[in-house]
mmCIF file with all atom_site columns, C-alpha atoms in Angstrom:
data_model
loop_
_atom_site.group_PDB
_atom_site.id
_atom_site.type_symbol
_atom_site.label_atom_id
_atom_site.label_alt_id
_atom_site.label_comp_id
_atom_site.label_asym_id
_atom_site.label_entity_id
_atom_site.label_seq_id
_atom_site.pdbx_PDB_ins_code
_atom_site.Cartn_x
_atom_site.Cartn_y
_atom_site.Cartn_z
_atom_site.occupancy
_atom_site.B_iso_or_equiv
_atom_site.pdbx_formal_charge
_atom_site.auth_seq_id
_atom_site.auth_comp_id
_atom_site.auth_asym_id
_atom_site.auth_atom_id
_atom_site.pdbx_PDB_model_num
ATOM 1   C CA . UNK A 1 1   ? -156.918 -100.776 69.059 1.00 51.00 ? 1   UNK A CA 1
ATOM 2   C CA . UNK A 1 2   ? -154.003 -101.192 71.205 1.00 53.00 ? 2   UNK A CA 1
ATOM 3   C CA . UNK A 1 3   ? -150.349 -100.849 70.113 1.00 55.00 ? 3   UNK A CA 1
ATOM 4   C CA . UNK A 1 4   ? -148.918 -103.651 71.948 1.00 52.00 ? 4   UNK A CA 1
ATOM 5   C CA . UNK A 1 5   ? -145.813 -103.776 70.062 1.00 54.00 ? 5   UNK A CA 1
ATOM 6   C CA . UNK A 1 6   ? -145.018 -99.991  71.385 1.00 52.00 ? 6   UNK A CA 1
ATOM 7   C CA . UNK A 1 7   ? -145.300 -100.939 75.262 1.00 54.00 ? 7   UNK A CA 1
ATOM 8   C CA . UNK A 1 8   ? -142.686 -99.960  77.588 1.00 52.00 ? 8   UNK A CA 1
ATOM 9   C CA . UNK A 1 9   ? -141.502 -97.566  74.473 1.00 51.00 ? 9   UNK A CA 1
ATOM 10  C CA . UNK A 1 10  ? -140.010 -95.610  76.326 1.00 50.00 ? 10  UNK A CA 1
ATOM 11  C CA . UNK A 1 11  ? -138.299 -98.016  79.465 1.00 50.00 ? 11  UNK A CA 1
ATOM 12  C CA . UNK A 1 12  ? -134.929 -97.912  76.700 1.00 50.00 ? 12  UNK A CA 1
ATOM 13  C CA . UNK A 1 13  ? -135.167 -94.119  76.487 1.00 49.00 ? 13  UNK A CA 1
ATOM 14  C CA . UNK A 1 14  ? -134.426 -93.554  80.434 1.00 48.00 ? 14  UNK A CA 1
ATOM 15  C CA . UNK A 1 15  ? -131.099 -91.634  81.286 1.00 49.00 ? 15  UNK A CA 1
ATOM 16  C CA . UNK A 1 16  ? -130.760 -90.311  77.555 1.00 49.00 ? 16  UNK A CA 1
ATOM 17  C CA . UNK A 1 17  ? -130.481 -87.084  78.093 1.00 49.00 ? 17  UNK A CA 1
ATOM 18  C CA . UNK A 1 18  ? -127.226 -88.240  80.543 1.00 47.00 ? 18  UNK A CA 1
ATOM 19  C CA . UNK A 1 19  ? -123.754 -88.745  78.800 1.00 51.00 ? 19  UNK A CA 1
ATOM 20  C CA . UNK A 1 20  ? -122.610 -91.398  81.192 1.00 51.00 ? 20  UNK A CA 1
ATOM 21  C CA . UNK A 1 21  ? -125.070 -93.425  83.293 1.00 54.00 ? 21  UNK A CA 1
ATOM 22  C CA . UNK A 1 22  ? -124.689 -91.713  87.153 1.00 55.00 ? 22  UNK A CA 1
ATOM 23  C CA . UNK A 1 23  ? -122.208 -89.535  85.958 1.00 53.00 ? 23  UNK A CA 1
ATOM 24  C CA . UNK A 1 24  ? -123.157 -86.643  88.266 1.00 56.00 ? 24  UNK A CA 1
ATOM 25  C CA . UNK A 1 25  ? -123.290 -82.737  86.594 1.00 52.00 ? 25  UNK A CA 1
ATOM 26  C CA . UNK A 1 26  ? -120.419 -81.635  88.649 1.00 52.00 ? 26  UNK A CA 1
ATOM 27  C CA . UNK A 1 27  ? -118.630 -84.778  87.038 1.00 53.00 ? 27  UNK A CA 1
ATOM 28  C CA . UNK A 1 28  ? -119.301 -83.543  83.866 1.00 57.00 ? 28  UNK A CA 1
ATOM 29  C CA . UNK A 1 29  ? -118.230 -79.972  84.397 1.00 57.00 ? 29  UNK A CA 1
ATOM 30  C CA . UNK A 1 30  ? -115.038 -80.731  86.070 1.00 64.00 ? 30  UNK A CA 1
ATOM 31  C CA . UNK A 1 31  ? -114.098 -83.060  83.204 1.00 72.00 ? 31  UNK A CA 1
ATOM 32  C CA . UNK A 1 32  ? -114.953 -79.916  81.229 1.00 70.00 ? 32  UNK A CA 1
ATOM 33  C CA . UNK A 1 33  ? -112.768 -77.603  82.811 1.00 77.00 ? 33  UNK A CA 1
ATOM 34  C CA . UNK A 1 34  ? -110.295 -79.855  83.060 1.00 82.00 ? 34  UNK A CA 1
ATOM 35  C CA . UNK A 1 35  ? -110.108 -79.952  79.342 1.00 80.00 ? 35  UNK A CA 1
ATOM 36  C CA . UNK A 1 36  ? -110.212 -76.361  79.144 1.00 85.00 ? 36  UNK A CA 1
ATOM 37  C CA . UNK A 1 37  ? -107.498 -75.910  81.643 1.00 84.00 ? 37  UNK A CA 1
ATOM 38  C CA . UNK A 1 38  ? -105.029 -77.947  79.646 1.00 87.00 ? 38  UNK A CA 1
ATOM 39  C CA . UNK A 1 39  ? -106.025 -76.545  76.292 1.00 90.00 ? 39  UNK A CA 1
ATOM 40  C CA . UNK A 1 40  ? -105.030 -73.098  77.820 1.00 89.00 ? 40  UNK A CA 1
ATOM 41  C CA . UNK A 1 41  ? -101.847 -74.582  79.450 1.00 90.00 ? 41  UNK A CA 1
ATOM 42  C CA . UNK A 1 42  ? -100.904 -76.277  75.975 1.00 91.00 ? 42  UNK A CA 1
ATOM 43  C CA . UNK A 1 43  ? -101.672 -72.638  74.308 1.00 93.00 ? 43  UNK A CA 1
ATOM 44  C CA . UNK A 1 44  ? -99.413  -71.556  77.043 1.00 92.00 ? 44  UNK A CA 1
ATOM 45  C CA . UNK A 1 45  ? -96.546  -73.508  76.131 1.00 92.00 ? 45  UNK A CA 1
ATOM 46  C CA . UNK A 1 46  ? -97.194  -72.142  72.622 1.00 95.00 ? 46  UNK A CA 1
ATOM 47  C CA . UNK A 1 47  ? -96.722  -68.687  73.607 1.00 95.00 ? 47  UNK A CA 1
ATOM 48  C CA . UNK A 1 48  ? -93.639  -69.641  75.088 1.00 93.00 ? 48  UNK A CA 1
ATOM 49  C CA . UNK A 1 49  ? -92.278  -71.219  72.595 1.00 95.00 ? 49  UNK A CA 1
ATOM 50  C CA . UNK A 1 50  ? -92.774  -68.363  70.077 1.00 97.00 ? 50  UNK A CA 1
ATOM 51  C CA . UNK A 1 51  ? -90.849  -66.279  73.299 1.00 96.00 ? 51  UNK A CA 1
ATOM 52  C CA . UNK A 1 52  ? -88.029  -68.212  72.992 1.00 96.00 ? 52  UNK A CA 1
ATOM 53  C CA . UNK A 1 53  ? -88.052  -68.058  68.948 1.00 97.00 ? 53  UNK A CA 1
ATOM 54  C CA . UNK A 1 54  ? -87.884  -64.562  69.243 1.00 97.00 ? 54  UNK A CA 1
ATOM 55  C CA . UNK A 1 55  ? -85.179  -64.286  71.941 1.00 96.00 ? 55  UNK A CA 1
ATOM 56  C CA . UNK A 1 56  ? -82.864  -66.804  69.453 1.00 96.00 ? 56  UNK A CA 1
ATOM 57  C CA . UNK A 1 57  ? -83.826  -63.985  66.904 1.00 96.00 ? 57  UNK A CA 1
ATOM 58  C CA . UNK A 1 58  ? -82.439  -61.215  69.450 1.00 95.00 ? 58  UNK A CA 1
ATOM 59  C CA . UNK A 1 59  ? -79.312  -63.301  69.139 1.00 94.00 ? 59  UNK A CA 1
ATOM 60  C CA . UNK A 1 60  ? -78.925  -63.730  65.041 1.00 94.00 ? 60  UNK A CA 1
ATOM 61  C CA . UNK A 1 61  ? -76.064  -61.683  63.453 1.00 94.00 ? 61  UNK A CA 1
ATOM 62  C CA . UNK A 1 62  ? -78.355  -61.813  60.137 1.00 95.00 ? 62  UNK A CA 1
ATOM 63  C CA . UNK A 1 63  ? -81.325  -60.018  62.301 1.00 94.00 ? 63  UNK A CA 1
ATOM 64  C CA . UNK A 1 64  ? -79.847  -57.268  63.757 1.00 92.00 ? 64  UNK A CA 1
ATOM 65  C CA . UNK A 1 65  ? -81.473  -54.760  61.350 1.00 95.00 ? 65  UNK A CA 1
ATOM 66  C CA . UNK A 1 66  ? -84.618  -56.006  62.280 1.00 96.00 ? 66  UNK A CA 1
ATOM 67  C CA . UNK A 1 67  ? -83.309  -55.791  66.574 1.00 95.00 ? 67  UNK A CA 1
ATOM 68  C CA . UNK A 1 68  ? -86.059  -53.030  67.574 1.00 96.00 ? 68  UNK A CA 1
ATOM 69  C CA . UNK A 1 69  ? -89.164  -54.731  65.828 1.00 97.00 ? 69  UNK A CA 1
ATOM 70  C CA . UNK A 1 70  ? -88.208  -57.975  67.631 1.00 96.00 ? 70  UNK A CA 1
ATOM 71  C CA . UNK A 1 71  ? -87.654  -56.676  70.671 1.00 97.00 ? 71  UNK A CA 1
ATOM 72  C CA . UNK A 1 72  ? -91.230  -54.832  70.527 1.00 97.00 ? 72  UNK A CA 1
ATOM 73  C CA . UNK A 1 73  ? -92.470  -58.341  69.578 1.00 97.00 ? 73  UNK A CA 1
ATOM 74  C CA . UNK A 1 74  ? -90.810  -60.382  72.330 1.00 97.00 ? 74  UNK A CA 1
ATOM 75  C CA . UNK A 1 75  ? -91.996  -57.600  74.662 1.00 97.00 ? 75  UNK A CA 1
ATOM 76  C CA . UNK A 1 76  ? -95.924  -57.989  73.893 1.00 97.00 ? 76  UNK A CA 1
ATOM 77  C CA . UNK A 1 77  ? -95.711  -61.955  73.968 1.00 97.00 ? 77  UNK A CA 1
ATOM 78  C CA . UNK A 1 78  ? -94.748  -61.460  77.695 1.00 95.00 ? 78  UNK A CA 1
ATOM 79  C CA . UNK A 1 79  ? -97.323  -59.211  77.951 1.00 95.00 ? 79  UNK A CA 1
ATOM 80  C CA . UNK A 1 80  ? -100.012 -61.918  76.361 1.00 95.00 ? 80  UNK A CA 1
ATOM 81  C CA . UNK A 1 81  ? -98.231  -64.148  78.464 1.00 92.00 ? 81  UNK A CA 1
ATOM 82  C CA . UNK A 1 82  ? -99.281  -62.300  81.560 1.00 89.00 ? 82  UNK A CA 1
ATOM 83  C CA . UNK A 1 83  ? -102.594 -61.515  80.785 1.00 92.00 ? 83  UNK A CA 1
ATOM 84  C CA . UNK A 1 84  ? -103.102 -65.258  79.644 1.00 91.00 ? 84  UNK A CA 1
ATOM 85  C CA . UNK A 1 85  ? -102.043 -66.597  83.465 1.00 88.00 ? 85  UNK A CA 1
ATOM 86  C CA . UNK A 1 86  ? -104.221 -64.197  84.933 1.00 87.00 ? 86  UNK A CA 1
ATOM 87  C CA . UNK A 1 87  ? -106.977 -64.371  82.652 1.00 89.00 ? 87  UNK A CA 1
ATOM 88  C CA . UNK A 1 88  ? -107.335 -68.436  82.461 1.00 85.00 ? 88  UNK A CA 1
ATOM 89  C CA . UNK A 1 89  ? -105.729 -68.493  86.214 1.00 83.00 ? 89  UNK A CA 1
ATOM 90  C CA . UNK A 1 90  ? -102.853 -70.533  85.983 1.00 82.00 ? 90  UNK A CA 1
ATOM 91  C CA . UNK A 1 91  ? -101.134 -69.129  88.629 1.00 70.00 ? 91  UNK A CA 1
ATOM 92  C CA . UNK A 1 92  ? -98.812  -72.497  88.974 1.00 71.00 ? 92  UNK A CA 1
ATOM 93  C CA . UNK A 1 93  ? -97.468  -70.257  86.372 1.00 66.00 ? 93  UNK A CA 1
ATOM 94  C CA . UNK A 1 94  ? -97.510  -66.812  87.267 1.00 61.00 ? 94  UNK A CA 1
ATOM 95  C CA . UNK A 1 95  ? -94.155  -67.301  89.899 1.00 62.00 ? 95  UNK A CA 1
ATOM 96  C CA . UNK A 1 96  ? -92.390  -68.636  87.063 1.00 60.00 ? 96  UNK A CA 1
ATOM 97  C CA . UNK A 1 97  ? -93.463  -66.411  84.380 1.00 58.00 ? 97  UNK A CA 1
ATOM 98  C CA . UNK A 1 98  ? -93.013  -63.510  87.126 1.00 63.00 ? 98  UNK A CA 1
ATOM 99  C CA . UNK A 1 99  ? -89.215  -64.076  87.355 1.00 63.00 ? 99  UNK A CA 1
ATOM 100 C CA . UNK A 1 100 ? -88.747  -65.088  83.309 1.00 60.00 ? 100 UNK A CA 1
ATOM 101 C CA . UNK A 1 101 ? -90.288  -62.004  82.687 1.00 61.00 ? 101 UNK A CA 1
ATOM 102 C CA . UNK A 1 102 ? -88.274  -59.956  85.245 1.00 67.00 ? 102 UNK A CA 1
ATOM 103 C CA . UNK A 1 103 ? -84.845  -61.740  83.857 1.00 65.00 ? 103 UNK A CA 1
ATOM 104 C CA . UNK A 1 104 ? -85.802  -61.141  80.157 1.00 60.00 ? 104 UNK A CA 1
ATOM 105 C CA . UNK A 1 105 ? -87.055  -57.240  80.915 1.00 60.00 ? 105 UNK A CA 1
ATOM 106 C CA . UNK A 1 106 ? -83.576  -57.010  83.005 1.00 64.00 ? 106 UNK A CA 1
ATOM 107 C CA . UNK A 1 107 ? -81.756  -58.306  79.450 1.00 60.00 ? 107 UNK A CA 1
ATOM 108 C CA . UNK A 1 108 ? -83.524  -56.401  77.149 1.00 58.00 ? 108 UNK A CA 1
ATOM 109 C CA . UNK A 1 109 ? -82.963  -53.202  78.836 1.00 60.00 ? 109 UNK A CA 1
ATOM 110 C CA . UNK A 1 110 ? -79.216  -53.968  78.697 1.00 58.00 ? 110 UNK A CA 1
ATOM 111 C CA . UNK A 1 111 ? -78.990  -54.524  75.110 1.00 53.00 ? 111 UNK A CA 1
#
């Protein structure tokens, strides 16, 4: 007994194991780090932002009790900022975080 009503089973299963018909494997993994690299840039500007928080807190009448804890704090988020360029190298970054991180170092060792 033949199964005529199974040939060419398999003709609609060609190129399944591909995401996008000729979508080459470099294709794929470029689009791949490309989504990692802005991930890490958006975590990035997340880090930043909590920088900045802290510096405003540096600047708060009501917070000055709490001055050498924030100043510890705002000192270890540029140093996970600086490991983070490096480490996921964004180094569009790195001048610019180089030269934050000298001006707010220069500040804090004023105060």
């Amino acid at each position: 007994m033949r199964r005529e009503g199974h040939r060419g089973h398999h003709n609609h299963h060609e190129g399944r194991n591909h995401r996008h018909r000729g979508e080459s494997f470099e294709a794929r993994v470029e689009g791949a780090k490309t989504f990692r690299r802005k991930r890490a840039i958006m975590f990035l500007e997340h880090l930043e932002s909590k920088q900045e928080t802290l510096k405003k807190q540096l600047e708060t009448p009501e917070l000055q009790t709490a001055h050498p804890i924030i100043v510890g704090e705002l000192k270890a988020t540029q140093a996970i900022i600086e490991e983070f360029v490096q480490q996921f190298e964004l180094y569009e970054f790195e001048e610019y975080a180089k030269l934050r991180n000298k001006e707010n170092t220069e500040s804090l060792d004023e105060e």
